[in-house]
Structures are given as C-alpha cells and as structure tokens.
Coordinates of C-alpha atoms and ligand atoms in Angstrom, one line a residue:
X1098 CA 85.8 88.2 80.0
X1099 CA 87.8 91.4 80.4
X1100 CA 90.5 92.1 78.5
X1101 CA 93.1 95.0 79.0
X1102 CA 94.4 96.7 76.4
X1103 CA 97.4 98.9 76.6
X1104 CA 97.8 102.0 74.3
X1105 CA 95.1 100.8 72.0
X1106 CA 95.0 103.3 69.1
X1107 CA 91.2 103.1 68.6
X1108 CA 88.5 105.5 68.6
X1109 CA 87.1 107.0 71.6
X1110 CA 83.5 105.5 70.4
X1111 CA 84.9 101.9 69.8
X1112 CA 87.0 102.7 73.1
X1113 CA 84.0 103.4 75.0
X1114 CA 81.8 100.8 74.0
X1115 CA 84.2 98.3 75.0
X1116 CA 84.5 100.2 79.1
X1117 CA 80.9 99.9 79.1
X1118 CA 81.5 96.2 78.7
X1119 CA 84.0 96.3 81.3
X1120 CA 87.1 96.3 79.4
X1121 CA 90.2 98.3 80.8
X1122 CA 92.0 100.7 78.9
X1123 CA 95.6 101.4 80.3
X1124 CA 98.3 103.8 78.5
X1125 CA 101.8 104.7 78.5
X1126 CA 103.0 108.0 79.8
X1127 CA 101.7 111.3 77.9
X1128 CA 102.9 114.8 78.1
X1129 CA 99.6 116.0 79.6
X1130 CA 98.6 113.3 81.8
X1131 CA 103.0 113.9 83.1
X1132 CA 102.0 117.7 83.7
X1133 CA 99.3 116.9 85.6
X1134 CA 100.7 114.6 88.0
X1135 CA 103.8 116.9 88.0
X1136 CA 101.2 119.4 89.5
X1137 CA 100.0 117.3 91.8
X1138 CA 103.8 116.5 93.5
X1139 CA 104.6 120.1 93.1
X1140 CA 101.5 121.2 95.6
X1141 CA 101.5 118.2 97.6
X1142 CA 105.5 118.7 98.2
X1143 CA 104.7 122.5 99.4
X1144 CA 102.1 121.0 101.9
X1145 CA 104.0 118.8 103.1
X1146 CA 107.3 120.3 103.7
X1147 CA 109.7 120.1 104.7
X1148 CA 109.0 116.4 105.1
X1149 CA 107.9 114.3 101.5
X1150 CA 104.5 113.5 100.6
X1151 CA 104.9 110.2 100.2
X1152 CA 107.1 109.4 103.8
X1153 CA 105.4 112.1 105.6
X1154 CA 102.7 110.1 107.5
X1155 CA 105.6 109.2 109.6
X1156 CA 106.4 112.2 110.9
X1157 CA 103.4 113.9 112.2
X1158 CA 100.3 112.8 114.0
X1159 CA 96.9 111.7 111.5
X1160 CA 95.0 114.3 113.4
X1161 CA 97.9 116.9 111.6
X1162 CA 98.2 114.5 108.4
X1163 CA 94.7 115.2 108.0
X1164 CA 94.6 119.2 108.1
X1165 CA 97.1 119.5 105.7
X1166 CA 95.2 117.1 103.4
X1167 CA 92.1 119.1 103.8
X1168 CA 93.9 122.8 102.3
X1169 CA 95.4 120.6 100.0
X1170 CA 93.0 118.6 98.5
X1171 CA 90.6 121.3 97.3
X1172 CA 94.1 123.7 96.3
X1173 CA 94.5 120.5 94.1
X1174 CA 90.7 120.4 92.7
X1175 CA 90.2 123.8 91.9
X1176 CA 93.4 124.6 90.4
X1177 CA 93.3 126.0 86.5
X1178 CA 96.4 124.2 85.0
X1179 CA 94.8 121.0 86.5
X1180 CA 91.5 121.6 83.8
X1181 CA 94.1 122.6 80.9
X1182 CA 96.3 119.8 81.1
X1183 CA 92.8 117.4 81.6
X1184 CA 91.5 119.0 78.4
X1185 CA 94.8 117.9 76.6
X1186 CA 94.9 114.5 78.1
X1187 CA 91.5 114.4 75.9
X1188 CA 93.1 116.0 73.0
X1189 CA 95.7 113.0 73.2
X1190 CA 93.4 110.1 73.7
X1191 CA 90.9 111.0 70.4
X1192 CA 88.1 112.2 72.5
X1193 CA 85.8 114.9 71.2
X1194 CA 86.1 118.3 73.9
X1195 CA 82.6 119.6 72.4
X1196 CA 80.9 116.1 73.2
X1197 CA 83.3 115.2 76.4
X1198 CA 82.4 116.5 79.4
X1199 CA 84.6 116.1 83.3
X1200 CA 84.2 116.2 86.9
X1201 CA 87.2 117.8 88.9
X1202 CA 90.2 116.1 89.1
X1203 CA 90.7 114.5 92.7
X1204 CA 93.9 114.1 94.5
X1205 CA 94.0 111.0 96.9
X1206 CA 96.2 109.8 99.3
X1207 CA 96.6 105.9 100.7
X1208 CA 98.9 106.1 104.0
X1209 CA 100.6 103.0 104.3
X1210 CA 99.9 100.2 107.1
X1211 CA 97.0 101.7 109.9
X1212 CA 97.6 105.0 109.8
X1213 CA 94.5 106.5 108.2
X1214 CA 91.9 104.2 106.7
X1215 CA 88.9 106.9 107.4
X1216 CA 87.2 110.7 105.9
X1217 CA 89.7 112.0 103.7
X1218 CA 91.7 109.2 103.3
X1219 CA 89.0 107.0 103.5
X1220 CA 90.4 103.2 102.3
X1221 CA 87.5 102.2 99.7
X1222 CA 86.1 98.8 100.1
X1223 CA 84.7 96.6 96.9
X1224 CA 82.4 98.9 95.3
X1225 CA 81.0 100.3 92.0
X1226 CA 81.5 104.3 91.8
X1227 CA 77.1 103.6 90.5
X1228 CA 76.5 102.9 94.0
X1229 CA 77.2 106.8 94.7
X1230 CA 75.0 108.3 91.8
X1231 CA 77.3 108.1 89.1
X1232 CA 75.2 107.3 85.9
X1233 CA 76.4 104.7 83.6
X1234 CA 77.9 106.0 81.1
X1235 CA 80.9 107.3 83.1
X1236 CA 84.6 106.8 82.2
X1237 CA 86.9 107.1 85.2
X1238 CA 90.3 107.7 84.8
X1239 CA 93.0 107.2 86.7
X1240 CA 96.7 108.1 87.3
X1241 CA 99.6 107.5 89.9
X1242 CA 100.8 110.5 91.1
X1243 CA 104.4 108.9 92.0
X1244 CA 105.5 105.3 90.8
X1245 CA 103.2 102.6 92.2
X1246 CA 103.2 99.0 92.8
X1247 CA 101.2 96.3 92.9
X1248 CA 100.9 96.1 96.6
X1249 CA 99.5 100.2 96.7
X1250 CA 97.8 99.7 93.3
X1251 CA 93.7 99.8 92.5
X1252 CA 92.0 96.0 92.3
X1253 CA 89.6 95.4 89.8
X1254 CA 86.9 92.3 90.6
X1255 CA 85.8 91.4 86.9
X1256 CA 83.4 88.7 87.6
X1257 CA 80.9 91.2 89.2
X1258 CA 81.0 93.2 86.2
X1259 CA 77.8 91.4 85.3
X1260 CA 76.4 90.1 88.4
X1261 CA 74.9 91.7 91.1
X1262 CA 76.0 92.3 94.6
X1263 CA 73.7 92.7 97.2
X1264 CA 74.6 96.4 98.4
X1265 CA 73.6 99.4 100.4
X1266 CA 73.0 101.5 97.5
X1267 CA 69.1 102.1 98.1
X1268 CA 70.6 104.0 101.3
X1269 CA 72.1 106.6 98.9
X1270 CA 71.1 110.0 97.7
X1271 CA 73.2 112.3 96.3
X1272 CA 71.9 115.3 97.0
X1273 CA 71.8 114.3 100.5
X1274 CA 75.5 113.6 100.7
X1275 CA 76.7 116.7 99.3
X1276 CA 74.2 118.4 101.8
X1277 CA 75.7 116.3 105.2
X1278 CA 78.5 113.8 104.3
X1279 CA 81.0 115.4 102.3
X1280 CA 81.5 118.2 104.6
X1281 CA 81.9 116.0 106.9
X1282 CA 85.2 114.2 105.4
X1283 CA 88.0 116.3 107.5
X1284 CA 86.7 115.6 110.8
X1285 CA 86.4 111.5 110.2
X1286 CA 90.2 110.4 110.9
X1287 CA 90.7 107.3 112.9
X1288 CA 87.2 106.1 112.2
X1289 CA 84.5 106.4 109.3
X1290 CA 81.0 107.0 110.9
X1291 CA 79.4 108.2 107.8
X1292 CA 76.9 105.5 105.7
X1293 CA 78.4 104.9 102.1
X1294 CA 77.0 102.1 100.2
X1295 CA 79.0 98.6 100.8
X1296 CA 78.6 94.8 99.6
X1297 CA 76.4 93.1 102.2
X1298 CA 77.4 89.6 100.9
X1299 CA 80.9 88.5 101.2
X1300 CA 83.1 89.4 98.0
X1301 CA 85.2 86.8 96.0
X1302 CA 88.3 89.0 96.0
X1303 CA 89.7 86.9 93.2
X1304 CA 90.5 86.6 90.1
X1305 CA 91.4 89.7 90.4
X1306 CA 92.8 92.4 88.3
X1307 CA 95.7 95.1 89.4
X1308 CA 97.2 97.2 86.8
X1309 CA 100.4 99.3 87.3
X1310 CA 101.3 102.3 85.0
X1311 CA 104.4 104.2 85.0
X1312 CA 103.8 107.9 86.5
X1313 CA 101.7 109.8 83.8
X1314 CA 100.4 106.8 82.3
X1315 CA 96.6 106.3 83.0
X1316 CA 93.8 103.9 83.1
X1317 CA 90.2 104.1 81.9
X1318 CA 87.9 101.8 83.6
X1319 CA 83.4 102.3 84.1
X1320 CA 82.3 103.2 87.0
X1321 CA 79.9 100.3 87.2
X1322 CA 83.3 98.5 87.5
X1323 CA 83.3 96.3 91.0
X1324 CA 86.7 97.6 92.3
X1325 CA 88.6 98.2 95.6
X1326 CA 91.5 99.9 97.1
X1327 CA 94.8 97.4 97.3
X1328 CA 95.2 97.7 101.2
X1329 CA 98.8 99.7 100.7
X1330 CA 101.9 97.4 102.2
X1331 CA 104.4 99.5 101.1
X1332 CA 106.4 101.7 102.9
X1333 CA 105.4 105.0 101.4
X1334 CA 101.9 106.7 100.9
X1335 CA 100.3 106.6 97.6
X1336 CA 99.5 109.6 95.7
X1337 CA 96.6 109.2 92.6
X1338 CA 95.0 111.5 90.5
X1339 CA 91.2 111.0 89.2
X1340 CA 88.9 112.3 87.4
X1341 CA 85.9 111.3 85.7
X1342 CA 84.1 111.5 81.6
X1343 CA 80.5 110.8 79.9
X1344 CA 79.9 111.9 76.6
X1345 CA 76.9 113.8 75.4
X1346 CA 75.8 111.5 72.6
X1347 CA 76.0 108.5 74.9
X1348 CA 73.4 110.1 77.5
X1349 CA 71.6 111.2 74.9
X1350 CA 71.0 107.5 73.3
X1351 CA 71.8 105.8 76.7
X1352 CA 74.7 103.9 75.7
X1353 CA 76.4 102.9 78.8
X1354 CA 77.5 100.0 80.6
X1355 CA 74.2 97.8 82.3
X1356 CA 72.9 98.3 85.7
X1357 CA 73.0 95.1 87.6
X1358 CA 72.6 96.3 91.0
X1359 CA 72.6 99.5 91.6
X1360 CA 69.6 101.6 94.0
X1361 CA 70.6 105.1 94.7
X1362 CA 69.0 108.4 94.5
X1363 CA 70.2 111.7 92.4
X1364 CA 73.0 111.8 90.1
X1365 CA 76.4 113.5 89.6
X1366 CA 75.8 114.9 86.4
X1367 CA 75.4 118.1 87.4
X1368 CA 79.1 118.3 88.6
X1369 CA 80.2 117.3 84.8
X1370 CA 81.8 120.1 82.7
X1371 CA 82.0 120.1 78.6
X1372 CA 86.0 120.1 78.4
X1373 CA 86.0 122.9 75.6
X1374 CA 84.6 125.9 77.5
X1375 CA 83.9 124.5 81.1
X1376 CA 79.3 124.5 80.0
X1377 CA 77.5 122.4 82.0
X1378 CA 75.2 119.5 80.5
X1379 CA 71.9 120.4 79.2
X1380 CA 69.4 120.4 82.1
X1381 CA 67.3 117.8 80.1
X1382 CA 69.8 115.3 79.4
X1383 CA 70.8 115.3 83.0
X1384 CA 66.7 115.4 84.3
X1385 CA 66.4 111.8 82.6
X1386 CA 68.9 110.3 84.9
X1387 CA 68.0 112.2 88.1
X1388 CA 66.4 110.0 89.9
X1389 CA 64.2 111.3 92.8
X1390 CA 63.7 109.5 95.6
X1391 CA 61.0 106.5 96.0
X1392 CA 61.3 106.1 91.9
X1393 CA 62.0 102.3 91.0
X1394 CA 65.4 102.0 89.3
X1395 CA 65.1 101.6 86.0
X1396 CA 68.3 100.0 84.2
X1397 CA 70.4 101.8 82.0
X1398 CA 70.4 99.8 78.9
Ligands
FE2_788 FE1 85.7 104.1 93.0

C-alpha cells in the first residue's frame, strides 16, 4: 500500500525510508522550490518569445519547437541560481547538504495532443528511472513549472512497486548512452529511434496514482517507482522541473528501495553533486554500484 502524505513534517531519514517503500511525499509551495520554477518561466519565456511557453507549440513547426528546446534546455541545466535555490529547497525539507548529494536540475516540456511525443520531448512510457542506471537509493523530485492538471500531470502505477515487470533493462548501459544516445536527443523529433528500456508485458495502468501540486510545490517519489507520463489533453504544454537526491549514509549501508527487476549496466552516480560545495561522491562508494557489463545483478537490499 502506498500512501501520500502531504507536507509531512518528519525527518529526512524517517522520510526516506518510507520512498524507498514506495510512499509519496508531496508539499505545499516553498520560497525556494517558487524561485526555481520562477527561473525556469523566466528563461523559457525569453526562448520562446514573443509567443508563451506554454501555447507556443501552436505557432511554429516541431522541427523549430525543437531548436529552441535544445539552447534552452541546457541554459536551464547549467544555470547557478538553479543549484542555489536547489540547495535551499534542501535546507527547507530537513535534509542534511553535507550527506545530500544532486543531479542537475532538468527542464521538460509535454506539448499537448501529437505534436511532439519524441528526443527532447520524448513522452515517457511506464517505467522505473532504475531501468536507466539510477541506483536505488534515489529520491526524485519533482515540480510544475506553471499550474498543472490532472490530465498533464505524472501517473504513478503502485502495484509494480513490488512486482516485477518484464523489461528491456538488460539492453541498458549507461556509459554507453551518454557516449551515443543522449547526443542524439535534438535530432529525434517526430519519431524516437533510439533503444530505452520499456515493459515488454502489457501494463495494468490502474489503480493508478496522479498528484497535482500548486506551482512551487513538489513531490518526492523513488526512482524504482513504476510511473508514466499522463498523455497531456490539455490545451497548453507542460513545463516541469526535476532533479534528483541519494544520501551518502544510505549508499554507504545500502538502504534503498528493493530491486525487483531491474538489469542495466553502469550507474549515474557519478553525475551526483554533495549540495554544500558541489564534491562529487567518493569514488569507492560509487565503484560498489557500478556495475560493469556481463556482472549478474545483484539486488539492492
Ligand atoms: Fe522517470
């Protein structure tokens, strides 16, 4: 059973015990988390201009849509205020910055109706983020950049959380993708030719879980969460803002949520960042949970 919890004042251990058993952690609107996705209209408005973000699609061709998504999307990544205001959004939620460590923030769009469903704007089918490398022990968060609804929203699939899917994950490395794939994103538009790991059984869409949050509000969920992009029947594009935690102590002990079916190669630790001075993660914490290719998978327990 998962349960949702909305502005839960508990610790970040408690808090992150209860992810990795598949809980969801939503919260109200918070100064930091508000400056974040206030920088995140501010640079997508200058991209987009003089049309807005979110009714722009309609206005140019996805071909054009695209190469303006492909300046902005990395202006958004690398951008300083976009670490400061993360590193306060951890301040705010209890979370230790000398034990917390953070991928880049990523900007994403979801055009509305058939417009784009490919590379950048790639429309993610049911999945677990631990199909693409990312270890178990990983928090994502997640924010809507203007007001959502349930129809442009994020769908949760609780009833995998502890069963397995029979997936393309084995198919995966990560070191590979970052060598081929990602660079690859701008130039997929109308189609998506490159191999990401998918369910290769059908998926029970429901029960299913959708939770919307005012703009600067956020939601916490593990990556080993089965979950899937709402396909977006709204009349306007949706704008979200992610970004992704572990915490030291927990790779250290190997607290995380359970494997059930996950196969891939590498990891993503490497991108991760200690939120108080930007270090990376020890080289032997993260060698434990690089796995090379042809190793058996070994569950994270
Ligand atoms: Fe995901």
């Amino acid at each position: 059973m998962a349960t949702v919890y909305l502005d839960s004042p508990v610790s970040d251990d408690l808090r992150r015990a209860s992810l990795y058993a598949g809980d969801l952690f939503a919260f109200s609107p918070s100064e930091s988390a508000e400056a974040l996705c206030a920088l995140a209209r501010e640079l997508s408005t200058d991209a987009f201009a003089p049309h807005s973000p979110e009714t722009a699609q309609e206005h140019m061709s996805p071909e054009d849509y695209v190469r303006i998504l492909a300046d902005l999307k990395p202006t958004f990544i690398h951008h300083p205020r976009a670490k400061e205001f993360i590193r306060s959004m951890f301040t705010e939620r209890g979370c230790d910055v000398e034990k917390t460590y953070f991928d880049v923030p990523r900007l994403r769009t979801m055009a509305h109706g058939e417009y784009l469903s490919a590379g950048l704007a790639y429309q993610f089918h049911p999945h677990r983020d631990t199909w693409f490398s990312a270890p178990y022990a990983q928090i994502n968060w997640w924010l809507p950049v203007y007001s959502i609804e349930s129809q442009n929203s994020m769908a949760f699939h609780p009833a995998y959380f502890a069963k397995a899917v029979k997936n393309g994950s084995s198919d995966y490395d990560y070191d590979e993708w970052n060598r081929t794939g990602r660079q690859q994103a701008a130039q997929q538009v109308r189609t998506e030719t490159r191999k990401q790991p998918s369910p290769e059984e059908p998926i029970e869409l429901d029960p299913q879980i959708r939770v919307v949050t005012p703009v600067g509000g956020a939601l916490l969920f593990s990556a080993a969460h089965l979950h899937s992009t709402v396909p977006n029947t709204t009349t306007r594009t949706r704008f979200s803002v992610d970004f992704r935690t572990v915490n030291l102590d927990d790779l250290a002990d190997g607290s995380s949520a359970l494997n059930v079916d996950g196969d891939c190669t590498g990891t993503t630790l490497r991108d991760f960042l200690r939120a108080s001075d930007l270090e990376p993660l020890p080289e032997d914490i993260v060698e434990r949970y690089d796995r090379p290719r042809g190793r058996s998978a070994v569950p994270t327990v």
